[in-house]
Coordinates of C-alpha atoms in Angstrom, one line a residue:
X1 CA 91.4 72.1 116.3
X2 CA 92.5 74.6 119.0
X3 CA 89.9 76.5 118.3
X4 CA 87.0 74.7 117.9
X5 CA 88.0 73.1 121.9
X6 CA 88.3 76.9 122.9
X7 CA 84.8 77.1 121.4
X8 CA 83.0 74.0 123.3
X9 CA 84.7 75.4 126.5
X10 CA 83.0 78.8 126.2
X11 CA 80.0 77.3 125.2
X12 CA 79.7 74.8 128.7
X13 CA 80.8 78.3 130.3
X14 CA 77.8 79.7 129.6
X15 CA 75.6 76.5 130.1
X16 CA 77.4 75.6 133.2
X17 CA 77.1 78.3 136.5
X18 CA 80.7 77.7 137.7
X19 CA 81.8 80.0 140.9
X20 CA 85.4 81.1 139.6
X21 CA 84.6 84.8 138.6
X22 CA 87.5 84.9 135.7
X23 CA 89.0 82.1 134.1
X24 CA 92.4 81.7 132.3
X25 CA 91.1 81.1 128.1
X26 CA 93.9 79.5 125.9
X27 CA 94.2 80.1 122.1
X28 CA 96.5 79.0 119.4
X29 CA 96.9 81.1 116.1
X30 CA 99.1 79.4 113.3
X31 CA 100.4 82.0 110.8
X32 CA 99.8 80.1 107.5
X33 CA 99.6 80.7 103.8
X34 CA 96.2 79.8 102.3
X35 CA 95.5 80.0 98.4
X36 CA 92.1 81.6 98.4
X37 CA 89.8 83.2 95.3
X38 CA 88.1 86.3 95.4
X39 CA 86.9 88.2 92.5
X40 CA 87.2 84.7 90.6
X41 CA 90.6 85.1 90.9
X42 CA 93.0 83.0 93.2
X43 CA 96.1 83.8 95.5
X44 CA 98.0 83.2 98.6
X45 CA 97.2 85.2 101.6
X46 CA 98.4 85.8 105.5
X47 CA 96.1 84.0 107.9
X48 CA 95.3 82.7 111.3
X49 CA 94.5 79.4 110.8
X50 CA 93.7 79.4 107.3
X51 CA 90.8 81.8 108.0
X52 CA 89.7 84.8 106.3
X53 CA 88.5 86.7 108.6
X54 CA 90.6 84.7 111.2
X55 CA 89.1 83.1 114.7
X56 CA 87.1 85.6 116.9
X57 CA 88.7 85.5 120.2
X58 CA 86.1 85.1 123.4
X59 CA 86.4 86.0 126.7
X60 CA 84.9 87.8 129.8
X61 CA 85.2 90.7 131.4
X62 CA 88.5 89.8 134.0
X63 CA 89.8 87.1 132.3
X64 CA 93.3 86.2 131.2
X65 CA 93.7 85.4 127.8
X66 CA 96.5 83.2 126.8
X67 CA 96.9 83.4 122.6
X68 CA 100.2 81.4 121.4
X69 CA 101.0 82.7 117.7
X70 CA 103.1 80.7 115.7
X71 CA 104.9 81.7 112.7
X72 CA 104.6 79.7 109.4
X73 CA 105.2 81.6 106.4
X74 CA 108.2 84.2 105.2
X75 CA 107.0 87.6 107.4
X76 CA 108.0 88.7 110.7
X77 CA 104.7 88.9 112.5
X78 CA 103.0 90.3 115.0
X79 CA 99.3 90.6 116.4
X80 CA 97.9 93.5 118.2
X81 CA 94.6 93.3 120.5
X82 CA 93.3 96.8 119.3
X83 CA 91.3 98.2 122.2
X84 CA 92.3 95.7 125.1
X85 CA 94.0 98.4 127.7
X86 CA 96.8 95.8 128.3
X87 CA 97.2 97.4 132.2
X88 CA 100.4 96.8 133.5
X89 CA 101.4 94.1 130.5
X90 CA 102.8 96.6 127.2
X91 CA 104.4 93.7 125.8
X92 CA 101.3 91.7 124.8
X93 CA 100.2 95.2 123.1
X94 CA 101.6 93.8 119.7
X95 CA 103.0 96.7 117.4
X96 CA 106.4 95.6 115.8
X97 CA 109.3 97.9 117.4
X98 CA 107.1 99.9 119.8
X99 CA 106.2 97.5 122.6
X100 CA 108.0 93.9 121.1
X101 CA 110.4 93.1 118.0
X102 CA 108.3 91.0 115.9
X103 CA 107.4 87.0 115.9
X104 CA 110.6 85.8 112.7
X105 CA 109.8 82.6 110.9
X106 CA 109.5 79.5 112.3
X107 CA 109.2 81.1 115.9
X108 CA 106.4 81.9 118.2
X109 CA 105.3 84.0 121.6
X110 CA 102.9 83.9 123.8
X111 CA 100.7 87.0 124.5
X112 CA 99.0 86.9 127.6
X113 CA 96.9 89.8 128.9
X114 CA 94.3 90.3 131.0
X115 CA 90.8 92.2 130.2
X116 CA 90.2 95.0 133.3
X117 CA 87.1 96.8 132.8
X118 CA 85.9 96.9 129.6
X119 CA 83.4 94.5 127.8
X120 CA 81.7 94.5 124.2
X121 CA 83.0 94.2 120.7
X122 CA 86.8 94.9 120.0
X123 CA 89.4 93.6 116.8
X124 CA 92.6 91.7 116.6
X125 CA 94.8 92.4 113.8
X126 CA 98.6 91.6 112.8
X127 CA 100.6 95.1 113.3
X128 CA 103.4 95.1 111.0
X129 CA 103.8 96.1 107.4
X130 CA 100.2 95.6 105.7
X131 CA 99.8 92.2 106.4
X132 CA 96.5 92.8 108.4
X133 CA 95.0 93.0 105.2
X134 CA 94.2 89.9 105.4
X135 CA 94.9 89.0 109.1
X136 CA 92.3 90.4 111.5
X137 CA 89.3 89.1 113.1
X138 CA 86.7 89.7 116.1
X139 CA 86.9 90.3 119.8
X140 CA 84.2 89.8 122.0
X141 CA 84.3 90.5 125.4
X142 CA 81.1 89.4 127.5
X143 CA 79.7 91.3 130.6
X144 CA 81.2 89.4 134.4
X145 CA 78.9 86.3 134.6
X146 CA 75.3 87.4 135.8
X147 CA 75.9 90.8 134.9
X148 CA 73.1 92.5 131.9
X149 CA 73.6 94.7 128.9
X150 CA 72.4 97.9 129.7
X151 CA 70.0 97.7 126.7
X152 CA 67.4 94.8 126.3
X153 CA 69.2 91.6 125.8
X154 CA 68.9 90.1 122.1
X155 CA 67.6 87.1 121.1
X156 CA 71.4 86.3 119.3
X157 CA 74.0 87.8 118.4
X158 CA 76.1 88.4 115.3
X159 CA 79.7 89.4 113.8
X160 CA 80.3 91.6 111.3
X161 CA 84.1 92.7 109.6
X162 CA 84.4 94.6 107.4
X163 CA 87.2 94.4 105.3
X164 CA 89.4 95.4 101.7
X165 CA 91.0 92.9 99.2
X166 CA 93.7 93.5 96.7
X167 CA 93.9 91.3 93.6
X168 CA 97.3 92.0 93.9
X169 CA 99.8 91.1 96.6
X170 CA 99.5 93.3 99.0
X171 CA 103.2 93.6 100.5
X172 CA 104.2 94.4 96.7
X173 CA 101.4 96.8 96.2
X174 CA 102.8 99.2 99.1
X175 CA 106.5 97.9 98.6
X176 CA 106.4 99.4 95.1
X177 CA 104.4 102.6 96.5
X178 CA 107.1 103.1 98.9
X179 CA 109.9 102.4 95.9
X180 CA 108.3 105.0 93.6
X181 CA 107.8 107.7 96.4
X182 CA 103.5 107.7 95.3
X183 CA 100.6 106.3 97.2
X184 CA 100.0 102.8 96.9
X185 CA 97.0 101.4 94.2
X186 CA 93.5 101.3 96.1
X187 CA 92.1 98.1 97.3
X188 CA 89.6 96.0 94.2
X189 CA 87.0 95.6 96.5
X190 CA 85.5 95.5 100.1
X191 CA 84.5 92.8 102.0
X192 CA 81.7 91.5 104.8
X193 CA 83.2 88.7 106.4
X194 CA 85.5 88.2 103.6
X195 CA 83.5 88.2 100.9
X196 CA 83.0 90.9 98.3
X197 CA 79.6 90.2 97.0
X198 CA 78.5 90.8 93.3
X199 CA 81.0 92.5 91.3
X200 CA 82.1 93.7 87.8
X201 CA 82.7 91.0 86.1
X202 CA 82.7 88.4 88.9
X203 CA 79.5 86.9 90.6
X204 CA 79.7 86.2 93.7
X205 CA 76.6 85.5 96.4
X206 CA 78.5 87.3 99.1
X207 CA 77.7 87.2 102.8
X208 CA 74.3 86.5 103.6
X209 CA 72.5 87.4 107.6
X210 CA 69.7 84.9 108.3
X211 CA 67.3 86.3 110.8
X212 CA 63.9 85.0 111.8
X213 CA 60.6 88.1 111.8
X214 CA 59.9 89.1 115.4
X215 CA 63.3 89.1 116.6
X216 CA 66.4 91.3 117.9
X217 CA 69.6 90.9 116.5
X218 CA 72.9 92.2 117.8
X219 CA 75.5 93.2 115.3
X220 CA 78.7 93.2 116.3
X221 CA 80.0 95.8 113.5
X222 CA 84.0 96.0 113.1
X223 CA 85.8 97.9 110.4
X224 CA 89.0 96.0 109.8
X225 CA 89.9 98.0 106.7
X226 CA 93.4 98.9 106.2
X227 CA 93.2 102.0 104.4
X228 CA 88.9 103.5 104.1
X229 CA 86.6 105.0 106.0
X230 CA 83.1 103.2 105.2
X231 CA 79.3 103.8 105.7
X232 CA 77.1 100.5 106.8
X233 CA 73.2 100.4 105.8
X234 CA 71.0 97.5 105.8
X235 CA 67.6 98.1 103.7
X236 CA 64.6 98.4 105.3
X237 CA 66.1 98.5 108.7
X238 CA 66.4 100.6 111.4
X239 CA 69.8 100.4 113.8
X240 CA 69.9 101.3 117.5
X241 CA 73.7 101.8 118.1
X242 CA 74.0 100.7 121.9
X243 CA 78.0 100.5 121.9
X244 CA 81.2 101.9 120.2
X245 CA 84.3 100.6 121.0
X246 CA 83.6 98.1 123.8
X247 CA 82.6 101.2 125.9
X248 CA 78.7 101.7 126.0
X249 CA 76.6 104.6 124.6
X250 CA 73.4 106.2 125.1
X251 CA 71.0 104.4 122.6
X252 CA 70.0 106.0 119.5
X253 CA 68.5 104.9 116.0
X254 CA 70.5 105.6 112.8
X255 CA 69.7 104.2 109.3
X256 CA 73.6 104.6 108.5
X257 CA 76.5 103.8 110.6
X258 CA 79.6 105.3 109.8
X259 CA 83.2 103.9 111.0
X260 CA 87.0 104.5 110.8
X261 CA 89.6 101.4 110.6
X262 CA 89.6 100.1 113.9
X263 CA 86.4 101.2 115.2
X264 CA 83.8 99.5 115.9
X265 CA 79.6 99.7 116.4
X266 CA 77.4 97.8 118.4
X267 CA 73.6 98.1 117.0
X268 CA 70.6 96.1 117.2
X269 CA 68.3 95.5 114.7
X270 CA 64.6 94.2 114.8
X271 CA 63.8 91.8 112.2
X272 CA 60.2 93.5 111.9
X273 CA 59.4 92.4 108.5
X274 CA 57.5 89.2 107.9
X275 CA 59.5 87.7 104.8
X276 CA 62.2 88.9 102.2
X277 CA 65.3 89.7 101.5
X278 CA 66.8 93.2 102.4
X279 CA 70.7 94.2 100.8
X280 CA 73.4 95.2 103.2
X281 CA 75.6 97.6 101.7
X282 CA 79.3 99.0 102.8
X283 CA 80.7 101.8 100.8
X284 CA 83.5 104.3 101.2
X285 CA 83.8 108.1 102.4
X286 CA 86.2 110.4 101.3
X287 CA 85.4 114.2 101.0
X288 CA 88.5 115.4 99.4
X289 CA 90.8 114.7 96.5
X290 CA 92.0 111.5 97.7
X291 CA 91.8 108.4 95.6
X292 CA 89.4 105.3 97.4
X293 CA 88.2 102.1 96.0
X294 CA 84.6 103.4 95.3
X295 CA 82.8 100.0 94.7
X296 CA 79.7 99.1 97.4
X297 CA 80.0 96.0 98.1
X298 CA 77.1 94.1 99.2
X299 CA 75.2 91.1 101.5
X300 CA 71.7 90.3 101.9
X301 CA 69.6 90.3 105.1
X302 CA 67.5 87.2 104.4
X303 CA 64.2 85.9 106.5
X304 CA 63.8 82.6 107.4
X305 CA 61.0 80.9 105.0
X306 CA 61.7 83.3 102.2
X307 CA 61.7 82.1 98.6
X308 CA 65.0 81.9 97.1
X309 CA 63.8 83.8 93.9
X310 CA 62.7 86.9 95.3
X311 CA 64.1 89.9 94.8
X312 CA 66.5 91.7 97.1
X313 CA 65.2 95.3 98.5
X314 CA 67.1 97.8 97.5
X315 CA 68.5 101.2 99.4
X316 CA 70.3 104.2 98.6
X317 CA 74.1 104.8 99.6
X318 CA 75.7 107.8 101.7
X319 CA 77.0 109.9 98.9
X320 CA 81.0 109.7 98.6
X321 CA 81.6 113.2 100.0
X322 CA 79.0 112.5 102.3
X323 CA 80.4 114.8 105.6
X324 CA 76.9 115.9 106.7
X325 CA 76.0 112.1 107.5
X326 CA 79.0 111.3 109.4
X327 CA 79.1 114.8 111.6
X328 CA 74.8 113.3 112.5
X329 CA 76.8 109.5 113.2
X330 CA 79.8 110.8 115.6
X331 CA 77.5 113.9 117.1
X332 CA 74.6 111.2 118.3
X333 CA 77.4 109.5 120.5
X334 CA 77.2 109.7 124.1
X335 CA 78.5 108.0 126.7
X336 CA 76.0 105.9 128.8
X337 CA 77.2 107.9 132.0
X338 CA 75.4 105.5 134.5
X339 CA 76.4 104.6 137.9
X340 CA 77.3 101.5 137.2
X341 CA 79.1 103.1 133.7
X342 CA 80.3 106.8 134.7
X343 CA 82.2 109.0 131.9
X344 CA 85.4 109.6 134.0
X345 CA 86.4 112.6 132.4
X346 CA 89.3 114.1 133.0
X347 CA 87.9 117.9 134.5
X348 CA 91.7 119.8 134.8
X349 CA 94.5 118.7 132.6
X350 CA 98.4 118.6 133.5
X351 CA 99.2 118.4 129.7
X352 CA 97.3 120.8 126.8
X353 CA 98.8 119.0 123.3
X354 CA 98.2 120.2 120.0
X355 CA 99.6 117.7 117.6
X356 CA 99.0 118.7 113.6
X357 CA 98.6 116.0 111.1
X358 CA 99.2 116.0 107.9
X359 CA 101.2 114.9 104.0
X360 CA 103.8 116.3 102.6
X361 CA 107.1 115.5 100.4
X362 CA 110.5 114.8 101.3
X363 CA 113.7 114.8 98.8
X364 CA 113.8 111.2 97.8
X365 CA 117.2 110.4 95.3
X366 CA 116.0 106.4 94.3
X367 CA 112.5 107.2 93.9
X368 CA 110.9 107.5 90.6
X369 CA 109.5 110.8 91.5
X370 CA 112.6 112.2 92.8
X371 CA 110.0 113.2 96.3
X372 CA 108.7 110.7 98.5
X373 CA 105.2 111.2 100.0
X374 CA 105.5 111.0 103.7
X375 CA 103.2 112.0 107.0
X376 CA 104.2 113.5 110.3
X377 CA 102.9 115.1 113.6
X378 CA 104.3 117.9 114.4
X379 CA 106.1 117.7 111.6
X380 CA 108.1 114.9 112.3
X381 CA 107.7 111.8 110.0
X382 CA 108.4 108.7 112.8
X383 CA 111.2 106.7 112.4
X384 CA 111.0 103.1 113.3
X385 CA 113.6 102.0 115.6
X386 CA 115.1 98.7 115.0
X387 CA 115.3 97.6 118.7
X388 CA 111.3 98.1 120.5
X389 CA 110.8 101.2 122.7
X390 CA 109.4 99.5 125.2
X391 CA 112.8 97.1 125.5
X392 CA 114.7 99.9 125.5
X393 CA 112.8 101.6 128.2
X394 CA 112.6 99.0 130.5
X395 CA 116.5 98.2 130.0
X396 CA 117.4 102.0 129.6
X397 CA 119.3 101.4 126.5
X398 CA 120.3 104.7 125.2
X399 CA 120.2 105.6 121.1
X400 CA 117.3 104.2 120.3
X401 CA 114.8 107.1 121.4
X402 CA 114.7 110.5 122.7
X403 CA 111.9 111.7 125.1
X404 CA 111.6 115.3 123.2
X405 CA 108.7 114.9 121.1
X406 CA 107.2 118.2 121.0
X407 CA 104.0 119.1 122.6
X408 CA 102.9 122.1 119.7
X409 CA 104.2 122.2 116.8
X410 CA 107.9 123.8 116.6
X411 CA 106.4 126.8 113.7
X412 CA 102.8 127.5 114.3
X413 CA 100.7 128.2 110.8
X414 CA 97.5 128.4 109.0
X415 CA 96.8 125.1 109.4
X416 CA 93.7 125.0 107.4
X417 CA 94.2 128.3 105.7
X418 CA 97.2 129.5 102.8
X419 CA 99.3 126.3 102.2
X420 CA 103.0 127.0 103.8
X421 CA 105.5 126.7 100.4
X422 CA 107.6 124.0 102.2
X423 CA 106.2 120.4 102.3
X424 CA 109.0 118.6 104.2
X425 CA 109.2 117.2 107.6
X426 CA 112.2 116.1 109.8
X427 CA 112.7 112.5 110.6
X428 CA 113.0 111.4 114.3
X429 CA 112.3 108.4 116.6
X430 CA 111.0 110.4 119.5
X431 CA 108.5 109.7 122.1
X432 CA 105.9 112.3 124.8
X433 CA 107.1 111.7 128.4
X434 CA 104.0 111.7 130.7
X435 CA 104.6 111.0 134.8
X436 CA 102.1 108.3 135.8
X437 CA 98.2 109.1 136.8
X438 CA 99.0 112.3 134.9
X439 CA 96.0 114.5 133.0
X440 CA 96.0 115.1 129.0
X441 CA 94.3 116.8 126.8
X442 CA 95.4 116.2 123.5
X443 CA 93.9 118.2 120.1
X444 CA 94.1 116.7 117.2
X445 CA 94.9 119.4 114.3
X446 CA 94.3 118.3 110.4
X447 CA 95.8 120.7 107.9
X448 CA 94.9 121.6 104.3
X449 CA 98.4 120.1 103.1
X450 CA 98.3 118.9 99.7
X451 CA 95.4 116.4 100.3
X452 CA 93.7 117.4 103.7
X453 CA 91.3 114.6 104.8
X454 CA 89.8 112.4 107.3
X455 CA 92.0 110.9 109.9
X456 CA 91.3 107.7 112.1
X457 CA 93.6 108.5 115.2
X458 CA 94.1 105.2 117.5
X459 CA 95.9 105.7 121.0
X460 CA 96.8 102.3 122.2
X461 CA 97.3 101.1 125.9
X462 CA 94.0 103.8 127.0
X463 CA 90.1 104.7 126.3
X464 CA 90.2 108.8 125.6
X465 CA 86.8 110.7 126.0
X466 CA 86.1 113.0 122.6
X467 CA 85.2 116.3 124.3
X468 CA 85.0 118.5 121.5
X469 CA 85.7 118.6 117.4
X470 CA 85.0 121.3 114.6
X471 CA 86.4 123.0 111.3
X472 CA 88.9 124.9 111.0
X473 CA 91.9 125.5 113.5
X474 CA 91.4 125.1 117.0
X475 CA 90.7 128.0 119.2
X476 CA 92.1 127.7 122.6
X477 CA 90.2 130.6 123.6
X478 CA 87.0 129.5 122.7
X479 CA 86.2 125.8 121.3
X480 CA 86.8 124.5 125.0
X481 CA 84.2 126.9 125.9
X482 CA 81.7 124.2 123.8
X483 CA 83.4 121.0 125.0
X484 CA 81.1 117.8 126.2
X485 CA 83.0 117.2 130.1
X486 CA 79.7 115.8 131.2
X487 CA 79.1 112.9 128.5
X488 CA 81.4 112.4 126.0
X489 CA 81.9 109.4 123.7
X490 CA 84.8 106.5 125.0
X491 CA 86.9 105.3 122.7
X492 CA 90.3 104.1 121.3
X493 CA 90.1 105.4 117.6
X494 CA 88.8 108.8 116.9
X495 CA 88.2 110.6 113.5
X496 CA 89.5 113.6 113.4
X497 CA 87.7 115.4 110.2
X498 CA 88.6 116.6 107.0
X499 CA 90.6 120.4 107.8
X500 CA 89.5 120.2 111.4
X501 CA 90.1 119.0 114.6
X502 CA 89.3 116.7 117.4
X503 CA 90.0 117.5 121.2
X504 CA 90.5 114.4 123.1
X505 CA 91.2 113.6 127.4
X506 CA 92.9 110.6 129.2
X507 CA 94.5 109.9 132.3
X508 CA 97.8 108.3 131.9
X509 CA 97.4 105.0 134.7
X510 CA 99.2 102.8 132.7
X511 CA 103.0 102.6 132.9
X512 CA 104.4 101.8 129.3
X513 CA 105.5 103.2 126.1
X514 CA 102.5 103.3 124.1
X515 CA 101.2 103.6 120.1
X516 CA 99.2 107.2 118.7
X517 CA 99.2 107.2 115.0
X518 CA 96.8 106.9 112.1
X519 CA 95.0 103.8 111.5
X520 CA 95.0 104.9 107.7
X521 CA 97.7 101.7 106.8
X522 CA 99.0 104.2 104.5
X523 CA 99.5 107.4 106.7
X524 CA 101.7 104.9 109.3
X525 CA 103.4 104.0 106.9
X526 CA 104.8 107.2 105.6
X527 CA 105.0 108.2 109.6
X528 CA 102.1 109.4 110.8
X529 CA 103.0 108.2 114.3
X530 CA 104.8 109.2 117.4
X531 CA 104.7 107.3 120.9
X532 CA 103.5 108.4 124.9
X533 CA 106.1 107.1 127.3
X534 CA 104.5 106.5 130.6
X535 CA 106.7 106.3 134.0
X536 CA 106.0 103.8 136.6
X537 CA 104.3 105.1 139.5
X538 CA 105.3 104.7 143.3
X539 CA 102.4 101.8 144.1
X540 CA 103.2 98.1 143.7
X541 CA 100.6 98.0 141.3
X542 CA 101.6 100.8 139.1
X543 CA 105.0 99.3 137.4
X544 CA 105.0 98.0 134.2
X545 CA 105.6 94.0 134.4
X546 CA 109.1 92.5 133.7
X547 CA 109.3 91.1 130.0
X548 CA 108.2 87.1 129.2
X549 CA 110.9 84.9 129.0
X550 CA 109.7 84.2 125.4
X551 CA 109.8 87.8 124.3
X552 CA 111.0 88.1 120.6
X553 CA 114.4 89.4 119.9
X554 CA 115.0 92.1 117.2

């Protein structure tokens, strides 16, 4: 009920002129269990009011959002706004132990944020264990009132998640994983808007796009996958991506749109056909070794007026190892760098990180294996604390962290080259200390350990600009001889690619202890994370805020 009254208010918003430039939008989520069947199977899942995907949050640019999440089933919860900056307010940021301890049973909180300067399509999505598997939806941020899109405005507009399901339950997939030191079994299917589609041995309609010929639709594309990579095509249709991330890009047409978990793409599409029915297809990349779920999953584009019995279009999918068509999808990204929309890039640095990802193996005596397969950054596999960083920040509570997270990696190697002989990583719960308003440039480094591959990065509490990426290992020397400082890409998640690297900038303006890992559910798990501790400033405006007085406690 909550929601639907949140709805009618933003509808009369937009009916209504009113002269308050922000407002103050309330939401209620209610953690529940909900038996539901895919794959004409049935079980209970995690939701947000007994929706799969949950409630798309609405607001505008500068308003406060108010979302009260109360717990009803057996997990600690949390819920993270992946993308919203969260100036000033870390503890509405959401990950479990970083910026809040999480949301027990029975209990609930109040995260309350408000949205500074951005607008477009972001995700919400619980952050603890896997349970956004099946907790995640949409968030749409509109332009100030009376205030255009930079691109011709659509005649409507429509949401898109992409998704995974397990037939299994998910906490007990990666809970055994974990137990046998092995990576957990790959999801059974994908989903658009929860729903698979047709699939072996199941038939299922799936999720169907009504458009009318003659017009412009806006797809508002989000990949809330936990653990793939996936390519998005719709037959027979062009896409002009105007949007990653809530930060706006120079227009360009693509027939595929490739996406990381956690990213997401904002494209139109002209319904210029006169009648049929065109498929929608999502399927999965991977260009190594690594196992994925490797089903397409499909939904149909259908015109109004056209008979229910005609047959569905067809188009072909990305191949599986398909890196030449996601280098053409991340290269064609620009920044719009208007005046009313400049790329503030960061032109001299105060920090130069190199920070290699990768797998590896650590001595593991109760698993099956006798190894356990872990991640790390500079080969440190994060520990999770059990009291949040940020608490322990604010209150200067010693022995949770330490502030010596290192800014290179403590033995430099071949990174992408000869395979080192030792595969283990130290354990540590240790964060990068940056002084407020500070410069970074931060290169992401994959390696060609055991199973090199594509890594989503994600860097909460800031937009980076991608300045540069290639093959290989990094050259100081030369690669930032080739870097984009004029136009890069915005964003929050970047991919860094398969035995490459990614060179990223931001400007540290927001006092907090803040998130980096991989948004691979698996590679956080085994500690592919680490943490950016950033000190207050000397303005009034440039402290972190004290805590809620409904904060969770650990």
């Amino acid at each position: 009920m909550a929601c639907r009254v949140e709805a009618v208010v933003f509808l009369a918003a937009l009916v209504f002129p009113v002269l308050a430039e922000s407002v103050v939008r309330h939401y209620k989520f209610s953690v529940i269990m909900k038996n539901t069947t895919r794959l004409c199977a049935t079980k209970a899942i995690v939701t947000v009011n007994g929706k799969l995907p949950g409630p798309t949050l609405y607001a505008r640019e500068d308003d406060t959002v108010i979302v009260r999440v109360i717990n009803h089933v057996q997990y600690n919860v949390t819920i993270h706004w992946h993308g919203i900056k969260q100036f000033r307010t870390g503890w509405a940021d959401g990950p479990a132990y970083i910026t809040q301890c999480p949301i027990q049973p029975g209990q609930s909180y109040k995260y309350n944020f408000t949205i500074t300067g951005q607008r477009g399509t972001l995700l919400w999505h619980a952050h603890i264990s896997w349970l956004r598997a099946t907790v995640y939806g949409a968030l749409v941020i509109l332009p100030k009132r009376g205030v255009p899109y930079p691109f011709p405005k659509p005649d409507k507009e429509e949401i898109i998640v992409l998704g995974e399901w397990w037939k299994a339950d998910v906490e007990a997939v990666i809970d055994q994983a974990m137990q046998a030191g092995l990576p957990p079994n790959v999801s059974d299917a994908h989903t658009i808007n929860g729903h698979p589609g047709p699939a072996p041995n199941c038939f299922s309609l799936g999720y169907t796009l009504q458009v009318e010929s003659g017009k412009t639709y806006m797809l508002r594309i989000i990949n809330a996958a936990v653990n793939e990579e996936l390519f998005f095509k719709v037959a027979g249709h062009k896409l002009t991506v105007v949007e990653v991330d809530a930060a706006y890009t120079k227009p360009f047409e693509a027939d595929t749109i490739f996406m990381g978990p956690g990213q997401t793409t904002t494209a139109l599409l002209t319904a210029d056909q006169i009648t049929g029915k065109f498929l929608i297809a999502i399927s999965p990349f991977m260009d190594t070794i690594v196992a994925v779920d490797n089903l397409t999953s499909t939904g149909t584009l259908s015109y109004k007026g056209t008979n229910e019995l005609a047959s569905t279009s067809l188009t072909s999918i990305p191949p599986q190892n398909a890196t030449a068509v996601t280098f053409s999808f991340i290269d064609s990204l620009r920044s719009l760098n208007s005046p009313e929309y400049p790329a503030q890039v960061p032109l001299i640095t105060d920090h130069s990180l190199l920070f290699v990802i990768g797998v590896g193996f650590n001595p593991c005596d109760t698993c099956f294996t006798g190894t356990q397969a872990v991640a790390d950054i500079n080969n440190i596999s994060f520990v999770m604390p059990s009291t949040a960083l940020l608490q322990a920040h604010y209150y200067n509570t010693s022995g949770v962290f330490t502030d010596d997270f290192p800014g290179h990696p403590p033995i430099p190697y071949d990174y992408t080259g000869q395979t080192p002989l030792n595969f283990q990583t130290m354990n540590g719960t240790k964060v990068y200390r940056l002084a407020y308003n500070s410069s970074v440039q931060l290169v992401l480094q994959g390696t060609s350990l055991i199973a090199p591959e594509s890594h989503p990065i994600h860097l909460h509490g800031f937009n980076f600009y991608v300045v540069g990426k290639g093959l290989g290992n990094f050259d100081p020397m030369k690669d930032p001889e080739k870097f984009n400082l004029v136009d890069p890409v915005e964003r929050n998640t970047v991919n860094v690619p398969t035995a490459g690297w990614t060179a990223i900038r931001f400007r540290a303006d927001n006092p907090g202890v803040w998130f980096l890992h991989c948004h691979l559910e698996v590679h956080t798990t085994w500690g592919l994370k680490m943490a950016f501790l950033v000190d207050n400033g000397g303005g009034p405006n440039e402290s972190i805020l004290p805590p809620p007085a409904d904060l969770p406690k650990c």
